mmCIF file of C-alpha atoms in Angstrom:
data_model
loop_
_atom_site.group_PDB
_atom_site.id
_atom_site.type_symbol
_atom_site.label_atom_id
_atom_site.label_comp_id
_atom_site.label_asym_id
_atom_site.label_seq_id
_atom_site.Cartn_x
_atom_site.Cartn_y
_atom_site.Cartn_z
ATOM 1 C CA MET D 1105 144.302 141.170 161.458
ATOM 2 C CA ALA D 1106 143.894 144.145 159.106
ATOM 3 C CA THR D 1107 144.169 143.449 155.377
ATOM 4 C CA LEU D 1108 147.516 144.542 153.986
ATOM 5 C CA PRO D 1109 147.493 147.045 151.102
ATOM 6 C CA GLN D 1110 148.407 145.466 147.757
ATOM 7 C CA ILE D 1111 149.403 147.900 145.035
ATOM 8 C CA THR D 1112 149.507 147.803 141.222
ATOM 9 C CA ILE D 1113 151.324 150.584 139.344
ATOM 10 C CA TYR D 1114 151.277 150.830 135.545
ATOM 11 C CA ARG D 1115 154.338 152.347 133.889
ATOM 12 C CA PRO D 1116 154.602 153.356 130.239
ATOM 13 C CA LEU D 1117 157.991 152.610 128.680
ATOM 14 C CA GLU D 1118 159.033 156.255 128.490
ATOM 15 C CA THR D 1119 158.817 156.473 132.283
ATOM 16 C CA SER D 1120 161.505 155.057 134.566
ATOM 17 C CA PRO D 1121 160.432 153.990 138.071
ATOM 18 C CA ASP D 1122 164.039 153.782 139.304
ATOM 19 C CA ASP D 1123 164.119 156.996 141.393
ATOM 20 C CA TRP D 1124 160.708 156.242 142.890
ATOM 21 C CA VAL D 1125 161.770 152.715 143.859
ATOM 22 C CA ALA D 1126 165.071 154.026 145.241
ATOM 23 C CA SER D 1127 163.181 156.324 147.621
ATOM 24 C CA LEU D 1128 161.244 153.315 148.939
ATOM 25 C CA MET D 1129 164.442 151.346 149.477
ATOM 26 C CA ALA D 1130 165.950 154.335 151.346
ATOM 27 C CA LYS D 1131 163.051 154.090 153.828
ATOM 28 C CA ASN D 1132 161.916 157.536 152.699
ATOM 29 C CA PRO D 1133 158.675 156.752 150.861
ATOM 30 C CA PRO D 1134 157.037 159.313 148.549
ATOM 31 C CA GLU D 1135 153.720 160.999 149.280
ATOM 32 C CA GLY D 1136 150.862 158.558 149.685
ATOM 33 C CA PHE D 1137 153.119 155.714 150.814
ATOM 34 C CA HIS D 1138 153.946 156.842 154.347
ATOM 35 C CA PHE D 1139 152.729 153.471 155.679
ATOM 36 C CA LEU D 1140 156.085 152.154 154.392
ATOM 37 C CA HIS D 1141 158.112 154.592 156.521
ATOM 38 C CA GLN D 1142 161.062 152.789 158.126
ATOM 39 C CA LYS D 1143 159.895 149.523 156.554
ATOM 40 C CA LYS D 1144 162.426 147.134 155.042
ATOM 41 C CA GLY D 1145 161.911 146.407 151.355
ATOM 42 C CA CYS D 1146 163.465 144.501 148.472
ATOM 43 C CA VAL D 1147 163.142 144.531 144.675
ATOM 44 C CA PHE D 1148 162.240 141.534 142.510
ATOM 45 C CA SER D 1149 163.227 142.528 138.970
ATOM 46 C CA MET D 1150 165.349 141.601 135.985
ATOM 47 C CA ALA D 1151 167.710 144.443 136.946
ATOM 48 C CA THR D 1152 168.256 142.838 140.365
ATOM 49 C CA LEU D 1153 168.800 139.457 138.748
ATOM 50 C CA ASP D 1154 171.235 140.916 136.195
ATOM 51 C CA LYS D 1155 173.342 142.370 139.030
ATOM 52 C CA TYR D 1156 173.662 138.944 140.637
ATOM 53 C CA ILE D 1157 174.538 137.352 137.290
ATOM 54 C CA ASP D 1158 177.156 140.057 136.647
ATOM 55 C CA ASN D 1159 178.736 139.522 140.087
ATOM 56 C CA GLU D 1160 178.765 135.790 139.483
ATOM 57 C CA GLU D 1161 180.604 136.201 136.168
ATOM 58 C CA ARG D 1162 183.016 138.940 137.286
ATOM 59 C CA TYR D 1163 183.959 137.812 140.761
ATOM 60 C CA GLY D 1164 182.828 134.201 141.038
ATOM 61 C CA ILE D 1165 180.371 135.214 143.770
ATOM 62 C CA GLN D 1166 177.239 133.058 143.980
ATOM 63 C CA PRO D 1167 174.928 134.668 146.566
ATOM 64 C CA LEU D 1168 171.806 132.865 145.369
ATOM 65 C CA GLU D 1169 171.242 129.229 146.253
ATOM 66 C CA THR D 1170 170.728 127.160 143.109
ATOM 67 C CA PRO D 1171 170.283 123.408 142.494
ATOM 68 C CA ASN D 1172 173.711 121.728 142.410
ATOM 69 C CA ASP D 1173 175.302 125.214 142.574
ATOM 70 C CA GLN D 1174 174.311 125.754 138.946
ATOM 71 C CA ALA D 1175 175.422 129.087 137.449
ATOM 72 C CA LEU D 1176 172.541 131.558 137.188
ATOM 73 C CA LYS D 1177 173.304 132.365 133.555
ATOM 74 C CA THR D 1178 172.774 128.729 132.531
ATOM 75 C CA MET D 1179 169.356 128.472 134.192
ATOM 76 C CA SER D 1180 165.985 129.070 132.534
ATOM 77 C CA SER D 1181 164.139 132.323 133.251
ATOM 78 C CA GLY D 1182 161.728 130.507 135.544
ATOM 79 C CA GLU D 1183 164.539 128.880 137.540
ATOM 80 C CA GLN D 1184 166.394 132.201 137.836
ATOM 81 C CA LYS D 1185 163.339 133.974 139.202
ATOM 82 C CA LYS D 1186 162.632 131.160 141.658
ATOM 83 C CA ALA D 1187 166.199 131.425 143.009
ATOM 84 C CA LEU D 1188 165.931 135.219 143.292
ATOM 85 C CA LEU D 1189 162.581 135.070 145.083
ATOM 86 C CA THR D 1190 163.902 132.513 147.582
ATOM 87 C CA HIS D 1191 166.920 134.721 148.275
ATOM 88 C CA LEU D 1192 164.827 137.874 148.775
ATOM 89 C CA LEU D 1193 162.416 136.160 151.155
ATOM 90 C CA GLN D 1194 165.342 135.016 153.303
ATOM 91 C CA MET D 1195 166.007 138.726 153.926
ATOM 92 C CA GLU D 1196 162.607 138.875 155.720
ATOM 93 C CA PRO D 1197 161.410 142.130 154.100
ATOM 94 C CA ASP D 1198 158.280 144.028 155.151
ATOM 95 C CA PHE D 1199 157.389 144.703 151.530
ATOM 96 C CA MET D 1200 158.519 143.664 148.065
ATOM 97 C CA VAL D 1201 158.553 145.668 144.825
ATOM 98 C CA LEU D 1202 157.878 143.439 141.804
ATOM 99 C CA VAL D 1203 158.928 144.982 138.473
ATOM 100 C CA ASP D 1204 157.306 143.177 135.513
ATOM 101 C CA PRO D 1205 157.589 139.857 137.376
ATOM 102 C CA TYR D 1206 156.201 137.726 134.524
ATOM 103 C CA ASP D 1207 158.529 138.931 131.763
ATOM 104 C CA ASN D 1208 160.400 136.089 129.996
ATOM 105 C CA LEU D 1209 158.148 133.430 131.548
ATOM 106 C CA ASP D 1210 155.959 130.932 129.723
ATOM 107 C CA THR D 1211 152.286 130.497 130.602
ATOM 108 C CA ILE D 1212 152.769 127.637 133.094
ATOM 109 C CA SER D 1213 155.548 129.454 134.983
ATOM 110 C CA THR D 1214 153.487 132.656 134.998
ATOM 111 C CA GLU D 1215 150.448 130.961 136.508
ATOM 112 C CA ARG D 1216 152.592 129.242 139.131
ATOM 113 C CA LEU D 1217 154.146 132.581 140.147
ATOM 114 C CA LYS D 1218 150.743 134.291 140.252
ATOM 115 C CA ARG D 1219 149.470 131.719 142.741
ATOM 116 C CA TYR D 1220 152.586 132.131 144.856
ATOM 117 C CA PHE D 1221 152.250 135.940 144.970
ATOM 118 C CA HIS D 1222 148.618 135.573 145.999
ATOM 119 C CA GLU D 1223 149.655 133.473 148.996
ATOM 120 C CA LEU D 1224 152.506 135.850 149.783
ATOM 121 C CA SER D 1225 150.128 138.827 149.790
ATOM 122 C CA LYS D 1226 148.456 137.460 152.931
ATOM 123 C CA THR D 1227 151.588 138.207 154.958
ATOM 124 C CA MET D 1228 153.463 140.872 152.985
ATOM 125 C CA ILE D 1229 152.800 144.157 151.149
ATOM 126 C CA LEU D 1230 153.434 143.706 147.422
ATOM 127 C CA ILE D 1231 153.984 146.670 145.096
ATOM 128 C CA GLN D 1232 153.659 145.518 141.517
ATOM 129 C CA ILE D 1233 155.061 147.753 138.747
ATOM 130 C CA ILE D 1234 153.913 146.531 135.334
ATOM 131 C CA SER D 1235 154.039 147.562 131.681
ATOM 132 C CA ARG D 1236 151.186 145.195 130.683
ATOM 133 C CA ILE D 1237 147.824 145.852 132.320
ATOM 134 C CA THR D 1238 146.830 142.189 131.853
ATOM 135 C CA ALA D 1239 149.533 141.310 134.407
ATOM 136 C CA ALA D 1240 147.762 143.214 137.209
ATOM 137 C CA PHE D 1241 147.141 141.246 140.408
ATOM 138 C CA HIS D 1242 143.494 140.350 140.894
ATOM 139 C CA PHE D 1243 143.914 140.951 144.628
ATOM 140 C CA SER D 1244 145.309 144.509 144.398
ATOM 141 C CA THR D 1245 143.577 147.165 146.496
ATOM 142 C CA GLN D 1246 145.283 150.316 145.181
ATOM 143 C CA PHE D 1247 145.953 151.350 141.581
ATOM 144 C CA TYR D 1248 148.236 153.977 140.044
ATOM 145 C CA ALA D 1249 149.941 154.913 136.788
ATOM 146 C CA PHE D 1250 153.196 156.785 136.357
ATOM 147 C CA HIS D 1251 152.702 160.160 134.693
ATOM 148 C CA HIS D 1252 156.224 161.514 134.197
ATOM 149 C CA THR D 1253 157.658 161.298 137.735
ATOM 150 C CA LEU D 1254 154.322 161.424 139.553
ATOM 151 C CA LEU D 1255 151.749 158.756 140.348
ATOM 152 C CA GLN D 1256 148.181 159.199 139.142
ATOM 153 C CA PRO D 1257 145.669 157.280 141.312
ATOM 154 C CA PHE D 1258 142.746 155.226 139.989
ATOM 155 C CA THR D 1259 139.783 153.762 141.827
ATOM 156 C CA SER D 1260 139.833 150.321 140.162
ATOM 157 C CA VAL D 1261 141.750 148.129 137.753
ATOM 158 C CA GLN D 1262 138.973 148.742 135.208
ATOM 159 C CA GLU D 1263 139.549 152.497 135.375
ATOM 160 C CA LEU D 1264 143.295 151.948 135.031
ATOM 161 C CA HIS D 1265 142.710 149.616 132.075
ATOM 162 C CA HIS D 1266 140.572 152.241 130.332
ATOM 163 C CA TYR D 1267 143.326 154.820 130.848
ATOM 164 C CA VAL D 1268 145.941 152.517 129.301
ATOM 165 C CA LEU D 1269 143.811 151.730 126.240
ATOM 166 C CA SER D 1270 143.067 155.397 125.580
ATOM 167 C CA THR D 1271 146.631 155.977 124.354
ATOM 168 C CA LYS D 1272 147.313 156.593 120.667
ATOM 169 C CA ASN D 1273 147.523 153.916 117.981
ATOM 170 C CA ILE D 1274 148.996 153.918 114.481
ATOM 171 C CA GLN D 1275 146.240 155.026 112.157
ATOM 172 C CA ALA D 1276 145.668 153.547 108.686
ATOM 173 C CA ILE D 1277 148.929 151.632 108.355
ATOM 174 C CA THR D 1278 150.373 151.683 104.847
ATOM 175 C CA ILE D 1279 153.199 149.254 104.082
ATOM 176 C CA PRO D 1280 155.655 150.810 101.585
ATOM 177 C CA ASP D 1281 156.477 148.720 98.525
ATOM 178 C CA PRO D 1282 159.954 147.175 98.242
ATOM 179 C CA LEU D 1283 162.606 148.781 96.041
ATOM 180 C CA PHE D 1284 162.779 145.596 93.989
ATOM 181 C CA SER D 1285 160.392 142.703 93.542
ATOM 182 C CA PRO D 1286 161.355 139.884 95.941
ATOM 183 C CA LYS D 1287 163.211 136.998 94.303
ATOM 184 C CA THR D 1288 161.047 133.978 93.558
ATOM 185 C CA LEU D 1289 162.351 131.017 95.560
ATOM 186 C CA GLY D 1290 159.607 128.502 95.001
ATOM 187 C CA GLU D 1291 156.609 127.543 97.097
ATOM 188 C CA GLU D 1292 158.411 125.964 100.073
ATOM 189 C CA LEU D 1293 160.893 128.227 101.875
ATOM 190 C CA VAL D 1294 161.614 126.024 104.910
ATOM 191 C CA SER D 1295 161.118 122.284 105.226
ATOM 192 C CA PHE D 1296 162.027 120.077 108.211
ATOM 193 C CA HIS D 1297 161.607 116.290 107.987
ATOM 194 C CA LYS D 1298 161.932 114.170 111.155
ATOM 195 C CA VAL D 1299 164.469 116.564 112.684
ATOM 196 C CA SER D 1300 165.824 115.629 116.127
ATOM 197 C CA VAL D 1301 168.415 117.571 118.140
ATOM 198 C CA SER D 1302 170.335 116.782 121.326
ATOM 199 C CA PHE D 1303 173.012 118.619 123.272
ATOM 200 C CA GLY D 1304 174.984 115.926 125.064
ATOM 201 C CA ASN D 1305 172.442 113.969 127.110
ATOM 202 C CA LYS D 1306 169.836 116.714 126.844
ATOM 203 C CA LYS D 1307 167.236 115.945 124.189
ATOM 204 C CA VAL D 1308 165.826 119.182 122.730
ATOM 205 C CA LEU D 1309 163.779 118.354 119.603
ATOM 206 C CA HIS D 1310 162.179 115.066 118.580
ATOM 207 C CA GLN D 1311 161.086 114.138 115.041
ATOM 208 C CA VAL D 1312 159.996 117.650 114.035
ATOM 209 C CA ASP D 1313 158.124 118.000 110.726
ATOM 210 C CA TRP D 1314 157.451 121.572 109.583
ATOM 211 C CA THR D 1315 157.016 123.315 106.251
ATOM 212 C CA VAL D 1316 156.767 127.081 105.758
ATOM 213 C CA LYS D 1317 155.448 128.166 102.381
ATOM 214 C CA HIS D 1318 155.576 131.422 100.464
ATOM 215 C CA GLY D 1319 153.401 134.142 102.073
ATOM 216 C CA GLU D 1320 152.328 132.145 105.160
ATOM 217 C CA PHE D 1321 152.022 133.761 108.608
ATOM 218 C CA TRP D 1322 153.160 131.399 111.389
ATOM 219 C CA HIS D 1323 153.242 131.637 115.168
ATOM 220 C CA LEU D 1324 155.984 129.460 116.679
ATOM 221 C CA VAL D 1325 155.058 128.998 120.324
ATOM 222 C CA GLY D 1326 156.330 126.922 123.228
ATOM 223 C CA PRO D 1327 157.388 127.209 126.869
ATOM 224 C CA ASN D 1328 160.844 128.284 128.002
ATOM 225 C CA GLY D 1329 163.430 125.659 127.038
ATOM 226 C CA SER D 1330 161.229 123.931 124.460
ATOM 227 C CA GLY D 1331 163.717 124.379 121.592
ATOM 228 C CA LYS D 1332 162.323 127.436 119.795
ATOM 229 C CA SER D 1333 165.756 129.075 119.588
ATOM 230 C CA THR D 1334 167.349 125.836 118.381
ATOM 231 C CA LEU D 1335 164.768 125.564 115.619
ATOM 232 C CA LEU D 1336 165.355 129.173 114.546
ATOM 233 C CA GLN D 1337 169.140 128.830 114.568
ATOM 234 C CA MET D 1338 168.886 125.934 112.121
ATOM 235 C CA ILE D 1339 167.001 128.264 109.766
ATOM 236 C CA THR D 1340 169.254 131.295 110.157
ATOM 237 C CA GLY D 1341 172.457 129.281 109.749
ATOM 238 C CA ASP D 1342 173.651 129.911 113.300
ATOM 239 C CA SER D 1343 173.640 126.244 114.374
ATOM 240 C CA THR D 1344 175.695 123.287 113.174
ATOM 241 C CA LYS D 1345 172.901 120.969 114.373
ATOM 242 C CA ALA D 1346 171.210 121.392 110.982
ATOM 243 C CA TYR D 1347 173.928 119.449 109.161
ATOM 244 C CA GLY D 1348 173.139 115.829 108.472
ATOM 245 C CA GLN D 1349 169.405 116.505 108.913
ATOM 246 C CA GLU D 1350 166.743 116.512 106.226
ATOM 247 C CA ILE D 1351 166.291 120.265 106.152
ATOM 248 C CA TYR D 1352 165.626 122.339 103.034
ATOM 249 C CA LEU D 1353 166.063 126.119 103.042
ATOM 250 C CA PHE D 1354 165.096 128.206 100.030
ATOM 251 C CA ASN D 1355 165.162 125.233 97.630
ATOM 252 C CA LYS D 1356 168.505 123.872 98.849
ATOM 253 C CA GLN D 1357 169.177 120.993 101.210
ATOM 254 C CA LYS D 1358 171.113 122.109 104.268
ATOM 255 C CA GLY D 1359 174.777 121.190 104.032
ATOM 256 C CA THR D 1360 175.071 121.148 100.227
ATOM 257 C CA GLY D 1361 177.475 124.064 99.994
ATOM 258 C CA GLU D 1362 175.366 127.104 100.827
ATOM 259 C CA SER D 1363 176.995 129.839 102.907
ATOM 260 C CA VAL D 1364 175.457 131.515 105.943
ATOM 261 C CA TRP D 1365 175.385 134.772 103.994
ATOM 262 C CA GLU D 1366 173.479 133.163 101.127
ATOM 263 C CA ILE D 1367 170.831 132.127 103.655
ATOM 264 C CA LYS D 1368 170.719 135.473 105.442
ATOM 265 C CA LYS D 1369 170.168 137.490 102.251
ATOM 266 C CA HIS D 1370 166.750 135.826 102.003
ATOM 267 C CA LEU D 1371 165.895 136.628 105.636
ATOM 268 C CA GLY D 1372 164.658 139.551 107.643
ATOM 269 C CA TYR D 1373 165.333 138.976 111.321
ATOM 270 C CA PHE D 1374 164.723 140.805 114.570
ATOM 271 C CA THR D 1375 164.968 139.755 118.197
ATOM 272 C CA ALA D 1376 164.488 142.102 121.142
ATOM 273 C CA SER D 1377 168.097 141.778 122.313
ATOM 274 C CA MET D 1378 169.295 143.405 119.081
ATOM 275 C CA THR D 1379 168.361 146.866 120.368
ATOM 276 C CA THR D 1380 171.343 146.667 122.725
ATOM 277 C CA THR D 1381 173.872 145.515 120.092
ATOM 278 C CA PHE D 1382 173.752 148.724 118.066
ATOM 279 C CA ARG D 1383 175.942 151.650 119.148
ATOM 280 C CA GLY D 1384 173.021 153.879 118.264
ATOM 281 C CA TYR D 1385 174.845 156.862 116.725
ATOM 282 C CA ASP D 1386 173.213 156.483 113.301
ATOM 283 C CA ASN D 1387 170.073 158.507 112.672
ATOM 284 C CA LEU D 1388 166.803 156.727 112.017
ATOM 285 C CA ILE D 1389 166.973 157.208 108.243
ATOM 286 C CA HIS D 1390 170.379 155.531 108.044
ATOM 287 C CA MET D 1391 169.310 152.750 110.429
ATOM 288 C CA LEU D 1392 166.493 151.755 108.072
ATOM 289 C CA ILE D 1393 168.574 152.023 104.906
ATOM 290 C CA ALA D 1394 171.229 149.763 106.453
ATOM 291 C CA GLY D 1395 168.519 147.104 106.595
ATOM 292 C CA LEU D 1396 168.425 147.105 102.803
ATOM 293 C CA HIS D 1397 172.095 146.125 102.789
ATOM 294 C CA ASP D 1398 171.956 143.642 105.717
ATOM 295 C CA ALA D 1399 174.511 145.810 107.514
ATOM 296 C CA ILE D 1400 174.783 147.012 111.106
ATOM 297 C CA GLY D 1401 175.780 150.514 109.978
ATOM 298 C CA LEU D 1402 175.548 152.493 106.753
ATOM 299 C CA TYR D 1403 178.924 152.621 105.012
ATOM 300 C CA VAL D 1404 177.870 153.808 101.550
ATOM 301 C CA LYS D 1405 176.119 156.970 100.461
ATOM 302 C CA PRO D 1406 172.382 156.227 100.244
ATOM 303 C CA THR D 1407 170.506 156.882 97.018
ATOM 304 C CA GLU D 1408 167.593 159.296 96.844
ATOM 305 C CA THR D 1409 165.285 156.332 96.259
ATOM 306 C CA GLU D 1410 166.536 154.630 99.434
ATOM 307 C CA ILE D 1411 166.075 157.834 101.436
ATOM 308 C CA ARG D 1412 162.487 158.240 100.188
ATOM 309 C CA LEU D 1413 161.721 154.625 101.105
ATOM 310 C CA ALA D 1414 163.138 155.094 104.614
ATOM 311 C CA MET D 1415 161.031 158.258 105.029
ATOM 312 C CA SER D 1416 157.910 156.313 104.023
ATOM 313 C CA TRP D 1417 158.625 153.639 106.632
ATOM 314 C CA LEU D 1418 159.207 156.264 109.327
ATOM 315 C CA ARG D 1419 155.785 157.754 108.533
ATOM 316 C CA THR D 1420 154.260 154.269 108.755
ATOM 317 C CA ILE D 1421 155.613 153.664 112.267
ATOM 318 C CA GLY D 1422 155.019 157.225 113.482
ATOM 319 C CA LEU D 1423 158.690 158.181 113.876
ATOM 320 C CA TYR D 1424 159.028 160.622 110.963
ATOM 321 C CA PRO D 1425 159.305 163.654 113.309
ATOM 322 C CA LYS D 1426 162.348 161.976 114.902
ATOM 323 C CA ARG D 1427 164.018 161.024 111.613
ATOM 324 C CA GLU D 1428 167.253 162.948 112.319
ATOM 325 C CA GLN D 1429 167.582 161.676 115.890
ATOM 326 C CA GLN D 1430 170.102 159.014 116.820
ATOM 327 C CA PHE D 1431 168.835 155.502 117.502
ATOM 328 C CA ARG D 1432 170.106 155.609 121.088
ATOM 329 C CA GLN D 1433 167.807 158.579 121.828
ATOM 330 C CA LEU D 1434 164.643 156.513 121.290
ATOM 331 C CA ASN D 1435 162.767 154.764 124.081
ATOM 332 C CA GLU D 1436 162.626 150.970 124.002
ATOM 333 C CA GLY D 1437 159.211 150.850 122.319
ATOM 334 C CA GLU D 1438 160.346 153.166 119.520
ATOM 335 C CA LYS D 1439 163.527 151.127 119.072
ATOM 336 C CA ARG D 1440 161.506 147.923 118.643
ATOM 337 C CA LEU D 1441 159.220 149.541 116.057
ATOM 338 C CA LEU D 1442 162.208 150.836 114.107
ATOM 339 C CA MET D 1443 164.101 147.533 114.217
ATOM 340 C CA THR D 1444 160.988 145.622 113.123
ATOM 341 C CA ALA D 1445 160.542 148.010 110.197
ATOM 342 C CA ARG D 1446 164.258 147.571 109.434
ATOM 343 C CA ALA D 1447 163.726 143.803 109.146
ATOM 344 C CA MET D 1448 160.698 144.390 106.898
ATOM 345 C CA ILE D 1449 162.052 147.110 104.610
ATOM 346 C CA LYS D 1450 163.383 144.817 101.866
ATOM 347 C CA HIS D 1451 160.283 142.561 101.978
ATOM 348 C CA PRO D 1452 162.432 139.438 102.522
ATOM 349 C CA PRO D 1453 161.112 136.055 101.376
ATOM 350 C CA LEU D 1454 161.112 135.026 105.062
ATOM 351 C CA LEU D 1455 160.739 137.393 108.037
ATOM 352 C CA ILE D 1456 161.496 136.042 111.531
ATOM 353 C CA LEU D 1457 160.464 138.073 114.588
ATOM 354 C CA ASP D 1458 161.766 136.481 117.786
ATOM 355 C CA GLU D 1459 159.963 137.744 120.920
ATOM 356 C CA PRO D 1460 159.726 141.304 119.507
ATOM 357 C CA ALA D 1461 157.150 142.443 122.093
ATOM 358 C CA ILE D 1462 158.729 141.046 125.252
ATOM 359 C CA GLY D 1463 158.966 143.709 127.948
ATOM 360 C CA LEU D 1464 156.939 146.274 125.993
ATOM 361 C CA ASP D 1465 154.044 148.154 127.540
ATOM 362 C CA ASP D 1466 150.479 147.803 126.249
ATOM 363 C CA ARG D 1467 150.640 150.797 123.916
ATOM 364 C CA TYR D 1468 153.793 149.762 122.063
ATOM 365 C CA THR D 1469 152.700 146.126 121.972
ATOM 366 C CA LYS D 1470 149.497 147.207 120.215
ATOM 367 C CA LEU D 1471 151.461 149.345 117.742
ATOM 368 C CA LEU D 1472 153.859 146.488 117.020
ATOM 369 C CA VAL D 1473 151.114 143.873 116.620
ATOM 370 C CA ASP D 1474 149.167 146.151 114.247
ATOM 371 C CA LEU D 1475 152.301 146.679 112.140
ATOM 372 C CA ILE D 1476 153.063 142.940 111.990
ATOM 373 C CA ASN D 1477 149.494 141.956 111.113
ATOM 374 C CA THR D 1478 149.360 144.536 108.317
ATOM 375 C CA PHE D 1479 152.732 143.516 106.891
ATOM 376 C CA ALA D 1480 151.686 139.853 106.892
ATOM 377 C CA GLU D 1481 148.495 140.768 105.030
ATOM 378 C CA LYS D 1482 149.937 143.221 102.497
ATOM 379 C CA SER D 1483 153.361 141.753 101.681
ATOM 380 C CA LYS D 1484 154.347 138.558 99.901
ATOM 381 C CA SER D 1485 156.790 137.586 102.662
ATOM 382 C CA ALA D 1486 156.355 134.510 104.822
ATOM 383 C CA LEU D 1487 156.441 135.456 108.509
ATOM 384 C CA ILE D 1488 157.387 133.495 111.637
ATOM 385 C CA TYR D 1489 156.468 135.172 114.931
ATOM 386 C CA VAL D 1490 158.114 133.504 117.919
ATOM 387 C CA SER D 1491 156.964 133.728 121.546
ATOM 388 C CA HIS D 1492 156.327 131.599 124.603
ATOM 389 C CA LYS D 1493 152.824 133.047 125.062
ATOM 390 C CA GLN D 1494 149.860 133.950 122.905
ATOM 391 C CA GLU D 1495 150.001 137.624 121.904
ATOM 392 C CA LYS D 1496 146.676 139.462 122.089
ATOM 393 C CA GLY D 1497 145.547 140.786 118.714
ATOM 394 C CA LEU D 1498 148.088 138.847 116.640
ATOM 395 C CA THR D 1499 146.445 137.093 113.659
ATOM 396 C CA PRO D 1500 148.684 134.272 112.395
ATOM 397 C CA LYS D 1501 147.000 131.770 110.098
ATOM 398 C CA TYR D 1502 149.180 128.850 111.214
ATOM 399 C CA ARG D 1503 150.672 127.780 114.534
ATOM 400 C CA LEU D 1504 153.491 125.384 115.412
ATOM 401 C CA THR D 1505 153.494 124.437 119.100
ATOM 402 C CA LEU D 1506 156.529 122.822 120.720
ATOM 403 C CA THR D 1507 155.718 120.613 123.721
ATOM 404 C CA PRO D 1508 158.589 119.232 125.834
ATOM 405 C CA THR D 1509 158.773 115.453 126.378
ATOM 406 C CA PRO D 1510 161.574 113.216 127.784
ATOM 407 C CA GLN D 1511 162.583 112.473 124.169
ATOM 408 C CA GLY D 1512 162.752 116.185 123.290
ATOM 409 C CA SER D 1513 160.056 118.638 122.236
ATOM 410 C CA LYS D 1514 157.466 117.414 119.789
ATOM 411 C CA ALA D 1515 155.893 119.755 117.242
ATOM 412 C CA LYS D 1516 152.195 120.063 116.519
ATOM 413 C CA VAL D 1517 150.660 122.123 113.732
ATOM 414 C CA GLY D 1518 147.317 123.746 114.424
#
């Protein structure tokens, strides 16, 4: 039997593959893919999954088989993708388009899915569209990159990799000084002593000890469902599970009368989902200045000093030429850079970056990692970078790893 073609396509964030994929699904493949003419295909992607979740919530329709008829929204990313893949295979397609299939997955789930796709490639054509070149299948036989709406061919994954890495980087990053010297809050900013958390019968954290000191750069890492979000929410004030525990935040024991807003004024915080919570009609200058006031929008006239500081940050992240544009006009990579700078602008005592690079392509991941490393080195802020995988190029000095056990996740420093 002839070997089936297996295809890897790299897409930069500013390029949408939607029209190209739609032509495949309409059984009218673009030039170079005529071997798919009249073939039946399906799409494995977060967009496909989101449609099923939306239908489930709106209409009570549950087209995907799940264990004990569990709602998709309540499942982990790995469980959701397993249910989607099972459903798509039941359609008996001739080929499958996989759009960033490993996004939102921890290392173990990623490796498991890689092995499964390798087996699947023996009987089905797989077309992988990725924004991270390290996610490329090792068994691919054809390689392309989106250039605007066209596909540029490459002879090997090495040639494609070289093309991806030849894109621009931020040069000579300079971190602007804060408007005011950060308030001194003592040596220990966060301290957890034997902290355990459960939700009903589900044990999440077990006897966690963790101390974050002034100026330290931490990587909080753990697989999906290991309790990273729970741990963060006890720091940010968004979880009642912190009460009654031996937790100290900014020199105060949790539950001794501090307000959520008192906690948040000492924090800079960004998570990738925040880019969708902003209406996006403010220009980039105002978006950054709002970060000085811990506000979603800018409701007061900015001072000349604030405007100059915002301009300096826009030069640092390479967005100065777009300073008058609205936030919604940026691509996703530019939005992440801006929102990260927004969290940094006041040089908070503690900066938390929760999965800031998830879903980004290689170029914007490199820009973001360079910015974070430089800020950690040049500022006096403590920094917690949260992810479920190691991030290439990131240089934290300390690491807290959460490992699930039947008693809840245990924490290990090192």
